[in-house]
Coordinates of C-alpha atoms and ligand atoms in Angstrom, one line a residue:
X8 CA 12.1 12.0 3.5
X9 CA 8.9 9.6 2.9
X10 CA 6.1 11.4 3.9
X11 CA 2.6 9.9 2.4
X12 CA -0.5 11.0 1.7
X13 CA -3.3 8.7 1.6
X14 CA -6.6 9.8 0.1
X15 CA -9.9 8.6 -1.5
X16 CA -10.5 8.0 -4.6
X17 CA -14.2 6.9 -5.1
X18 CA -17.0 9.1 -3.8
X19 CA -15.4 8.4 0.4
X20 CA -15.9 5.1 2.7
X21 CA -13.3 3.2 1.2
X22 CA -11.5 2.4 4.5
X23 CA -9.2 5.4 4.6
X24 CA -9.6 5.2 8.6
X25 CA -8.4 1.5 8.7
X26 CA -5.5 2.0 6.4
X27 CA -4.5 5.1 8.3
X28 CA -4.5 3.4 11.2
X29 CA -2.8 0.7 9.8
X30 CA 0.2 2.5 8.5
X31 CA 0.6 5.2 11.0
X32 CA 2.3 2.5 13.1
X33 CA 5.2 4.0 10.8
X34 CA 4.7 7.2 10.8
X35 CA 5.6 9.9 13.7
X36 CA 2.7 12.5 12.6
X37 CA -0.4 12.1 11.0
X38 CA -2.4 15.2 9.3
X39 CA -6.0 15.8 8.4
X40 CA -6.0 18.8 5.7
X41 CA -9.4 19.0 4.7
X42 CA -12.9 18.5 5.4
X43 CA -14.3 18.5 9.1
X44 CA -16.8 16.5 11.0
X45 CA -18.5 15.6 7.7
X46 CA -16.0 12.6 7.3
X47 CA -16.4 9.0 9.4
X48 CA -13.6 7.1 9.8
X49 CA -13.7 3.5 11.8
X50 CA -11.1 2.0 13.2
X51 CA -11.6 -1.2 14.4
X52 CA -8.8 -2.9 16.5
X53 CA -9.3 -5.9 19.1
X54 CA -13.4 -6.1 18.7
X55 CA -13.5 -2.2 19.8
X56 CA -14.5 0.3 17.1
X57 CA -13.4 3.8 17.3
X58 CA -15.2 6.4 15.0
X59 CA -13.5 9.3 14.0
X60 CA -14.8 12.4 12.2
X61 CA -12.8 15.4 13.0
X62 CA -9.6 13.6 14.7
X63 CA -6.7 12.4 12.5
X64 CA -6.8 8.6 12.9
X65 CA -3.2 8.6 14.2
X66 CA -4.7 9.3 17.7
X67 CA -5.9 5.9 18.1
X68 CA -1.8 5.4 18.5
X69 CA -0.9 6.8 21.3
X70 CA 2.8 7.8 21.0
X71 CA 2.1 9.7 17.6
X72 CA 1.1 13.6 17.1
X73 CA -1.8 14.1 15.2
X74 CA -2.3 17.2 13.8
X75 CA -5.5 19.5 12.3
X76 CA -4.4 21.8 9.6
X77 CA -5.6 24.6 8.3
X78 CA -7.1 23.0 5.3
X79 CA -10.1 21.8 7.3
X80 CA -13.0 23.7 9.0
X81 CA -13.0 23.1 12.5
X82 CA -16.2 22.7 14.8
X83 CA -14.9 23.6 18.3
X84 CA -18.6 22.1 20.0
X85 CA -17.7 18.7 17.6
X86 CA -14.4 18.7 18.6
X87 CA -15.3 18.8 22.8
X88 CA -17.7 16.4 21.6
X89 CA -15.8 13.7 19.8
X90 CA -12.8 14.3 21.7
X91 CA -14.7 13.3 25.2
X92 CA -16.0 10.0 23.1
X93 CA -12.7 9.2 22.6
X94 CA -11.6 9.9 26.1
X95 CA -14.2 7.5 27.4
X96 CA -12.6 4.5 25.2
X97 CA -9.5 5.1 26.4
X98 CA -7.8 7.5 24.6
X99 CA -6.1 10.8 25.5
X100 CA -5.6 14.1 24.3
X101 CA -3.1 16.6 25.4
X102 CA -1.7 19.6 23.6
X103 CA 1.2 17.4 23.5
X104 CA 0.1 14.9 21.0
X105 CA -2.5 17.0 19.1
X106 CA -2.3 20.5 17.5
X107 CA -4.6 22.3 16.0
X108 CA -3.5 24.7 13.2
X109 CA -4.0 28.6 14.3
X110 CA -5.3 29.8 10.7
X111 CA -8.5 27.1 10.3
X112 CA -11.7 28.4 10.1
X113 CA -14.3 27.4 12.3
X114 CA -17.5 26.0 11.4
X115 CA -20.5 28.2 13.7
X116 CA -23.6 27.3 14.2
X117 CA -24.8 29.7 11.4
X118 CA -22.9 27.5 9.5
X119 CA -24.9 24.4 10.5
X120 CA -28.5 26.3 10.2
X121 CA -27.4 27.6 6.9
X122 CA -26.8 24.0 5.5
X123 CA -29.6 22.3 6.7
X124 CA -31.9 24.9 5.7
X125 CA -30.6 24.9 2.2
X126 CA -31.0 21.2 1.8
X127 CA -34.3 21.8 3.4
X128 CA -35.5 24.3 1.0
X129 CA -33.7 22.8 -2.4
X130 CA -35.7 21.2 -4.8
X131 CA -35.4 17.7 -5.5
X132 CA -32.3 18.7 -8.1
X133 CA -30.8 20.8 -6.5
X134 CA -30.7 19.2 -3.0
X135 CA -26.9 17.6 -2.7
X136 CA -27.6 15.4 0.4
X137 CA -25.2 16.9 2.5
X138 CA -23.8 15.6 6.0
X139 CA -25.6 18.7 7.3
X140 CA -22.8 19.7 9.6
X141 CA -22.2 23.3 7.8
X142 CA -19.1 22.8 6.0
X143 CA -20.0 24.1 2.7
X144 CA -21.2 27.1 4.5
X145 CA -18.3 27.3 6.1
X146 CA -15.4 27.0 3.4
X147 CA -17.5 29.6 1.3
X148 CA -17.0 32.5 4.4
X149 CA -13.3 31.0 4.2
X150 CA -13.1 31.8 0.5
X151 CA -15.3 35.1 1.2
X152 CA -12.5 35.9 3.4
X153 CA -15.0 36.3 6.7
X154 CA -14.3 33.1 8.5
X155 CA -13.6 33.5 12.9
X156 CA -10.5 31.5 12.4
X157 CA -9.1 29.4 15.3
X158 CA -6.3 31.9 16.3
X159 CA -9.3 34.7 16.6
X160 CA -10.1 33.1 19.9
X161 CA -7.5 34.6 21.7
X162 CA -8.7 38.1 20.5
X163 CA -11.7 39.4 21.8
X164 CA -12.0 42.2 19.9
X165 CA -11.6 40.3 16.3
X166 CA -13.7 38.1 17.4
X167 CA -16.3 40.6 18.0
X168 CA -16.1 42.6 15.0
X169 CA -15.8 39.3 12.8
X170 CA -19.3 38.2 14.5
X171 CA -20.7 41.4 14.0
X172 CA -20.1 41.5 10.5
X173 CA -21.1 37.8 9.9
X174 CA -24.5 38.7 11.6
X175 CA -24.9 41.6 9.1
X176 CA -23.7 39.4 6.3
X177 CA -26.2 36.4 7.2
X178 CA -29.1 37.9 9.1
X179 CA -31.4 39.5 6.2
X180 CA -30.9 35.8 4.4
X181 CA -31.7 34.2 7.4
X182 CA -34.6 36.3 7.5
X183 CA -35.5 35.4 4.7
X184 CA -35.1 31.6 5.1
X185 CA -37.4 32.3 8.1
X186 CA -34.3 30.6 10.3
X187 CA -33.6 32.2 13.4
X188 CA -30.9 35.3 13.1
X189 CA -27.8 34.5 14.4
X190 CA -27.7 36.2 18.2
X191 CA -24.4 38.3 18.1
X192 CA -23.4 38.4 22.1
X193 CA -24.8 34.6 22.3
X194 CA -22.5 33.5 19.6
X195 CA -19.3 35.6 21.1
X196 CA -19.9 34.5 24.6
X197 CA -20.2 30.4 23.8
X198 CA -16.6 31.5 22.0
X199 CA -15.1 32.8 24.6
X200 CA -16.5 30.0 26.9
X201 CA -15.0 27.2 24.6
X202 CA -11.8 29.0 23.5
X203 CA -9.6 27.8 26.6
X204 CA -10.6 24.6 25.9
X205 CA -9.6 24.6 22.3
X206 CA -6.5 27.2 22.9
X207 CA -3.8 25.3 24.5
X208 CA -4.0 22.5 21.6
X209 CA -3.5 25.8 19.1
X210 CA 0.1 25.9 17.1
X211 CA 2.1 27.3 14.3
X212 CA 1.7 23.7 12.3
X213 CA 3.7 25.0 9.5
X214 CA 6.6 25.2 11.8
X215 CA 5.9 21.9 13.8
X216 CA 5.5 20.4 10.7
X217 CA 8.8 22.3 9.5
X218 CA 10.7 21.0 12.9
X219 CA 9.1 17.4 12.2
X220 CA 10.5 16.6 8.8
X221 CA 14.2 18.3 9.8
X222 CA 14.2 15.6 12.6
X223 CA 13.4 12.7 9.9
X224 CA 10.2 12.4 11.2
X225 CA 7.8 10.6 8.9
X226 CA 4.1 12.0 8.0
X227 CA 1.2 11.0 6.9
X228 CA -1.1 12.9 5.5
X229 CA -4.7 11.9 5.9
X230 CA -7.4 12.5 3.3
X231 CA -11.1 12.7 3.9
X232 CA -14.0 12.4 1.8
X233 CA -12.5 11.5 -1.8
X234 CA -11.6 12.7 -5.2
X235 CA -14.9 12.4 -6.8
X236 CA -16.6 14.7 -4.7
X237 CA -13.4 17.2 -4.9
X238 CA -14.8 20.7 -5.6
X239 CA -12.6 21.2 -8.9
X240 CA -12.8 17.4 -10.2
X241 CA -16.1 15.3 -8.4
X242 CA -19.3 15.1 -9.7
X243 CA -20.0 18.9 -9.3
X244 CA -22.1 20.4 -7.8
X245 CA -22.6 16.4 -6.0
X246 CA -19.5 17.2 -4.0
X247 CA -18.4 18.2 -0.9
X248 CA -16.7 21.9 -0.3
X249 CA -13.0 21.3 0.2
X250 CA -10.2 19.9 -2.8
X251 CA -9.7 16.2 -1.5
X252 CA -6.7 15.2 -3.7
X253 CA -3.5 14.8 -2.3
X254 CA -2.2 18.6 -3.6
X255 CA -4.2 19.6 -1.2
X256 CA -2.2 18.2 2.0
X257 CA 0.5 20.2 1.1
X258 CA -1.7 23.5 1.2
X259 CA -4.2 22.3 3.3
X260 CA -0.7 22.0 6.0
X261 CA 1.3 24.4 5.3
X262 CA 4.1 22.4 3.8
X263 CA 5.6 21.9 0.4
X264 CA 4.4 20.2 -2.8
X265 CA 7.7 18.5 -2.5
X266 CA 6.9 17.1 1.0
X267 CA 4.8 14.2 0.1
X268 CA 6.6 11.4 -1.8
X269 CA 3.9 8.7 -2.6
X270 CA 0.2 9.1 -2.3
X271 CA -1.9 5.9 -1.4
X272 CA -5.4 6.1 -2.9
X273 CA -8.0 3.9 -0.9
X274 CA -10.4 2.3 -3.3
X275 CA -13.2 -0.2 -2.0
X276 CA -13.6 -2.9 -4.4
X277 CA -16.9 -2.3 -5.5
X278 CA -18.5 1.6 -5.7
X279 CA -20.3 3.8 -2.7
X280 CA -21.5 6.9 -2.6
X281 CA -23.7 8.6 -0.1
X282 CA -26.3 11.3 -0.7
X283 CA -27.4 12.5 -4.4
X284 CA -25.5 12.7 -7.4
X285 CA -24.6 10.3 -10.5
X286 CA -23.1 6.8 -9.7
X287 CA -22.8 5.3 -13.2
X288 CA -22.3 1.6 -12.1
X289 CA -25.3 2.1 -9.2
X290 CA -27.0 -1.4 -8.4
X291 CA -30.4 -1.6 -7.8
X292 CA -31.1 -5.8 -7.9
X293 CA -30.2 -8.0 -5.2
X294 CA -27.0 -8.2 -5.7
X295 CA -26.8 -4.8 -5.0
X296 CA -28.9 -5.5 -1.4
X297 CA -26.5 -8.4 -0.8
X298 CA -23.2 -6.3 -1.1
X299 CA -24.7 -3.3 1.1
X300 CA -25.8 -5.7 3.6
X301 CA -22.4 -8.0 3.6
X302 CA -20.9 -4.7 3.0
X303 CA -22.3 -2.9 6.0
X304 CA -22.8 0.0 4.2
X305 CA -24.1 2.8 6.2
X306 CA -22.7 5.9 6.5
X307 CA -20.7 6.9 9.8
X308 CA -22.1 10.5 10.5
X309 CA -25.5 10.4 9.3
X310 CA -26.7 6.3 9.5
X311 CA -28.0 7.0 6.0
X312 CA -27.6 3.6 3.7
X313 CA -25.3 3.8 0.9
X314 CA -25.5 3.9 -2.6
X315 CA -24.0 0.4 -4.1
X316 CA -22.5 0.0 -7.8
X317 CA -19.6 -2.5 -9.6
X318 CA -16.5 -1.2 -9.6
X319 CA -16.0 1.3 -11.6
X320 CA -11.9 1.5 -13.7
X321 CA -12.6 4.4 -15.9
X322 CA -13.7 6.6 -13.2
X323 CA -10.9 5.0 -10.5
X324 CA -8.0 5.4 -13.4
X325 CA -8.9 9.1 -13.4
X326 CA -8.9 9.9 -10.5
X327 CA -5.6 8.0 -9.6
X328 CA -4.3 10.5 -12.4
X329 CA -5.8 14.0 -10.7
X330 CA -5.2 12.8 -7.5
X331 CA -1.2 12.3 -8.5
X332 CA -1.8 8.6 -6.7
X333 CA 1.4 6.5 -6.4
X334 CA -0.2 3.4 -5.6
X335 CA -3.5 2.1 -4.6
X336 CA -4.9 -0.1 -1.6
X337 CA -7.9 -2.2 -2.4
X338 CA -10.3 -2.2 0.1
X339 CA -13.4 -4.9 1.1
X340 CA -12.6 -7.8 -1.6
X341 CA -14.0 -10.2 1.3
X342 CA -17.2 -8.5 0.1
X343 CA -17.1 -9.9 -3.3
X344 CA -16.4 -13.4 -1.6
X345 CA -19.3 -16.2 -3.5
X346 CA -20.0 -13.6 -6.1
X347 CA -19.8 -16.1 -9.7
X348 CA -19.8 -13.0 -12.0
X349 CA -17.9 -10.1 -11.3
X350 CA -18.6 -6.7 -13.4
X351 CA -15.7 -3.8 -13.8
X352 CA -16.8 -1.1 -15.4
X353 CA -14.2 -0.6 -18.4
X354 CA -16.0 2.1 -20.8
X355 CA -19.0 4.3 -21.1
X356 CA -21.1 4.7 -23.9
X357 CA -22.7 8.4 -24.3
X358 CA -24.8 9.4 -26.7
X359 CA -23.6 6.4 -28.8
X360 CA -20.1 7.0 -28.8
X361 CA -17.8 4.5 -26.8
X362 CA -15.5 7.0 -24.2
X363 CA -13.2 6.0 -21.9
X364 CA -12.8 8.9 -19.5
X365 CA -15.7 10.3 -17.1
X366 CA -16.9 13.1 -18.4
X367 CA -16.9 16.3 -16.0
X368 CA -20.1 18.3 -16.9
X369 CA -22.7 16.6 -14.7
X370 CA -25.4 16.3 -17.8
X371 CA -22.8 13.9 -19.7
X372 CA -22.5 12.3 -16.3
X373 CA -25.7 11.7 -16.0
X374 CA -26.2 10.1 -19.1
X375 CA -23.1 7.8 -19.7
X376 CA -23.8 3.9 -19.6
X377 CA -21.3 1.5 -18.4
X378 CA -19.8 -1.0 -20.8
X379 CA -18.7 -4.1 -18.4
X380 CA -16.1 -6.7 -18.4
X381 CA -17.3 -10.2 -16.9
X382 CA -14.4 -11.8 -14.0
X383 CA -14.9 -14.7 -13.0
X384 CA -15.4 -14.7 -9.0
X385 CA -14.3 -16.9 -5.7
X386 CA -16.3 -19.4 -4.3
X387 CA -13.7 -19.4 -1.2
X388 CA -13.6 -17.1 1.6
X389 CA -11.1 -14.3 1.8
X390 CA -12.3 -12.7 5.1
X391 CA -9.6 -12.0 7.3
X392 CA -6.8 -13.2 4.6
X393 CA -3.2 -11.9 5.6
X394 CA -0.9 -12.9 3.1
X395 CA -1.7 -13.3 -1.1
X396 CA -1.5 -17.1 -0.7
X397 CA -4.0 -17.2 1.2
X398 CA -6.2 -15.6 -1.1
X399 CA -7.8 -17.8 -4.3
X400 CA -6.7 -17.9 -7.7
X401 CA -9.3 -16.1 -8.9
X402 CA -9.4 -13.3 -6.0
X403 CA -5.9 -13.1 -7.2
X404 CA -6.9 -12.9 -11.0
X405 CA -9.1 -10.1 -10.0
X406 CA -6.6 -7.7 -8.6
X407 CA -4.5 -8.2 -11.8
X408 CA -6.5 -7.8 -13.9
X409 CA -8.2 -4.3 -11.9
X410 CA -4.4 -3.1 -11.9
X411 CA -4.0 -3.3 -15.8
X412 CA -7.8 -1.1 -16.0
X413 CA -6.7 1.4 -13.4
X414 CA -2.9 1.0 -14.5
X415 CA -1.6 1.4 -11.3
X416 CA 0.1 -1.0 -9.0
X417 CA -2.5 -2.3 -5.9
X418 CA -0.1 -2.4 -3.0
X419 CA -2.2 -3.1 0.0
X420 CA -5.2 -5.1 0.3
X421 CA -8.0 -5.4 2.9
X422 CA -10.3 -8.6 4.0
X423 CA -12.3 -7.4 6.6
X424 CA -12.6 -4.1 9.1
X425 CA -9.8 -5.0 11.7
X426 CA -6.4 -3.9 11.7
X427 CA -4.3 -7.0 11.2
X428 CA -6.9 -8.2 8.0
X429 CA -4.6 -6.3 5.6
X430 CA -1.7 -7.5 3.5
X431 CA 1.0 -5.3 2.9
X432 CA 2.6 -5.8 -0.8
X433 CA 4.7 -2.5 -0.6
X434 CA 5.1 -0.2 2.4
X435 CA 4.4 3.2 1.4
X436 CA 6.5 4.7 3.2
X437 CA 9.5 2.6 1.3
X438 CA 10.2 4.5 -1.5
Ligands
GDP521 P1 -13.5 5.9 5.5 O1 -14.4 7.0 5.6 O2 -12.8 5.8 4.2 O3 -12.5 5.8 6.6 O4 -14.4 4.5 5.6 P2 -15.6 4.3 6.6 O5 -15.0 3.9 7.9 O6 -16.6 5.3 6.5 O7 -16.3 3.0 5.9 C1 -15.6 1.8 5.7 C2 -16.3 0.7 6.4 O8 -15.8 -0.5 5.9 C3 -16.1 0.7 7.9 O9 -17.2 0.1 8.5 C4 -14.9 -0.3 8.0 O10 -14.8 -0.9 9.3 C5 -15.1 -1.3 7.0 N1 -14.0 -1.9 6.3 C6 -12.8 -1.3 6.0 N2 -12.0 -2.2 5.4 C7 -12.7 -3.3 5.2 C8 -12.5 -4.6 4.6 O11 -11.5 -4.9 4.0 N3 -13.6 -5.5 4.6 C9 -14.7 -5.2 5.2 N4 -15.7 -6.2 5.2 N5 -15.0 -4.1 5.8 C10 -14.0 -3.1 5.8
IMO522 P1 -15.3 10.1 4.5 O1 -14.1 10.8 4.9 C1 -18.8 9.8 2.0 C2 -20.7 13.6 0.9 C3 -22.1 13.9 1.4 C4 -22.7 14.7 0.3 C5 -21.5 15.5 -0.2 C6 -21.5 16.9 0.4 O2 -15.9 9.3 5.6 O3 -15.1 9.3 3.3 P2 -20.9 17.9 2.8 O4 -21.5 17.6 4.2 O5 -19.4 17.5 2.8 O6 -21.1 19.2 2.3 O7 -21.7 16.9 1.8 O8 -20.4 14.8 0.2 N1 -19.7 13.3 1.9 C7 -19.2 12.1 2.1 N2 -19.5 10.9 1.6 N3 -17.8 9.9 2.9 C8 -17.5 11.1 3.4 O9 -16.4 11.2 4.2 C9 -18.2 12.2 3.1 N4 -18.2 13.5 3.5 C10 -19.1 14.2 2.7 O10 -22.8 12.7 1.6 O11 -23.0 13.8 -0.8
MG523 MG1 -16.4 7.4 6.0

């Protein structure tokens, strides 16, 4: 057995679709367990770019299974939607190389409305910055134990009285949000005209999953979003809805703890974040504007720009140690390239104390200052590198010395967005 888990450990963007892709040449399943269509993955192979929000990036290959657990809230308009995107470059969908777990909960339009008018509404500290596509929403009827689950669309009756209830539930709020109530027999009959689309994909994953591993099959296990904007451990309430650490692929699947062997945390080489909440290291010179621009940093579902900062150890080395990672791949160090002075974030100062965790109450993490350590960049390019001699002395330096900060061993690195720019130090899947 050497089933991975790969995961995020920044605040998401780090490349998780690339290195997904990447490595699922090895694997023989690959599984989203959390999140929904609030996640943008790119994939970029031979000059076309595929973009991926709800799909598992494993589809992209077209002899693996990918598989949508019941960790993640499902959008059955999203998924028509993205599915026929990826249709049109090419790719395929059948229920016989994509299942879709029985017990996820869809995300409803209410869900959506809800969201959006929430973000609308909030006042400037209170407002997240959401993706707006309703998932917070939608993991809280989960929790509240009211979510139309995927399964309920072969039962017309539970799928009646669920609706009924959620437009009890929702409709004086909505009301009162001056949002349009949610239209019971509207809502049940766009349902029942989407569920045969979305029914024959439908499966017991626990017991494909089950049949997978008895055959030696390998998994992977595909985070979204990452562990700073995990429920329990991000930058609450700055987070998304959903636990992002690799714990949650075994839960989030319906599998065993003991099921994943190594987990791969994607870290970018500098910091991102999207939408509000503290970013300790944030840049706001031009340095910052040169990273973002070289960088391409906009996000994937909602075009917004993204956040820039150094990289940041103390936050990264606690995450790796919540989010049980094994090893980590470092993503975008072309990026850096021509940078003299490289800052890593190595301490914080808070309220003139020197600390060396994050703290986890959002005040302290508002207020902690980065203490920096000065590397000495590249002046040579390491776009597209594929091997670690091709990459200078001082690129090399770099990685050393972020591996003794984060005390973990960097085991892939990236040089630019395609496929084959990525040098593999240790295979995952190896053990
Ligand atoms: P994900 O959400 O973690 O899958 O990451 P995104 O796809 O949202 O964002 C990562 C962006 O960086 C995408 O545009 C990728 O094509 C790009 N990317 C990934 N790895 C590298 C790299 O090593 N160098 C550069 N320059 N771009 C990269
Ligand atoms: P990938 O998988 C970056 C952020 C949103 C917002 C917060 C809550 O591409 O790395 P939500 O819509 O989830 O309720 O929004 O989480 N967010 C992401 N940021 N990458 C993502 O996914 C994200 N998914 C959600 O910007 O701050
Ligand atoms: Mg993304």
């Amino acid at each position: 057995m050497s089933n991975i888990a790969v995961i995020g450990v920044q605040w998401g963007d780090e490349g998780k679709g690339k290195i997904v892709d990447r490595l699922s040449e090895r694997a023989d399943v690959v599984v989203r367990f959390q999140g929904g269509h609030n996640a943008g993955h790119t994939i970029v192979i031979n000059n076309q770019i595929f973009k991926l929000s709800l799909l598992p990036s494993g589809v992209i290959r077209k002899d693996k299974i990918s598989v949508i657990g019941n960790g993640v809230v499902f959008d059955p308009w999203a998924f028509i939607s993205e599915k026929k995107k990826i249709e049109q470059q090419g790719i395929t969908l059948t229920p016989q190389n994509l299942q879709i777990s029985e017990v996820a909960s869809l995300i409803l339009p209410v869900h959506q409305v809800l969201d959006q008018a929430r973000e609308k509404s909030a006042d400037g500290a209170n407002k997240i910055g959401t993706t707006g596509r309703g998932i917070g929403p939608a993991y809280e009827d989960k929790v509240g134990r009211r979510a139309v689950r995927v399964g309920d669309l072969a039962e017309l009756e539970t799928l009646k009285n669920k609706i009924a209830y959620l437009a009890e539930h929702y409709n004086p709020y909505l009301r009162y949000l001056s949002e349009p109530e949610l239209d019971k027999d509207k809502l049940v009959s766009d349902l029942i005209a989407i569920a045969p689309k979305i029914l024959p994909y439908t499966y017991r994953v626990f017991e494909q999953l089950n049949h997978a591993q008895r055959a030696g099959k390998r998994i992977l296990f595909e985070g979204a979003q990452a562990v700073m904007l995990d429920v329990d451990h991000g930058t609450y309430p700055f987070v998304t809805s959903s636990n992002t650490v690799a714990g949650q692929a075994a839960t989030g699947s319906g599998v065993g703890p003991t099921s994943i062997k190594n987990v791969l945390g994607i870290a970018k080489a500098y910091t991102t974040r999207v939408g509000e909440g503290p970013l300790p290291t944030e840049l706001t010179d031009e340095i910052g504007k040169l990273l973002s621009e070289r960088g391409q940093e906009f996000g994937v579902v909602t075009g917004r720009s993204r956040r820039l900062g150094w990289f940041d150890a103390v936050m990264v080395r606690q995450a790796i140690i919540i989010g049980g990672i094994t090893s980590i791949a470092l993503t975008k160090l072309d990026v850096l390239d021509g940078i003299n002075d490289l800052k890593i974030c190595v301490g914080y100062k808070l309220n003139g104390n020197v600390i060396k965790y994050f703290p986890m109450e959002i005040s302290r993490q508002n207020k902690v200052e980065p203490i920096y350590e000065i590397i000495n960049g590249w002046n040579k390019s390491t776009k597209g590198a594929r091997s670690l001699n091709q990459l200078p002395t001082a690129a090399i330096k770099y990685i050393k010395r972020v591996e003794e900060l984060i005390d973990s061993p960097i085991t892939i690195l990236s040089t630019s967005p395609a496929r084959e720019d990525t040098i593999v130090i240790k295979d995952p899947f190896a053990g």
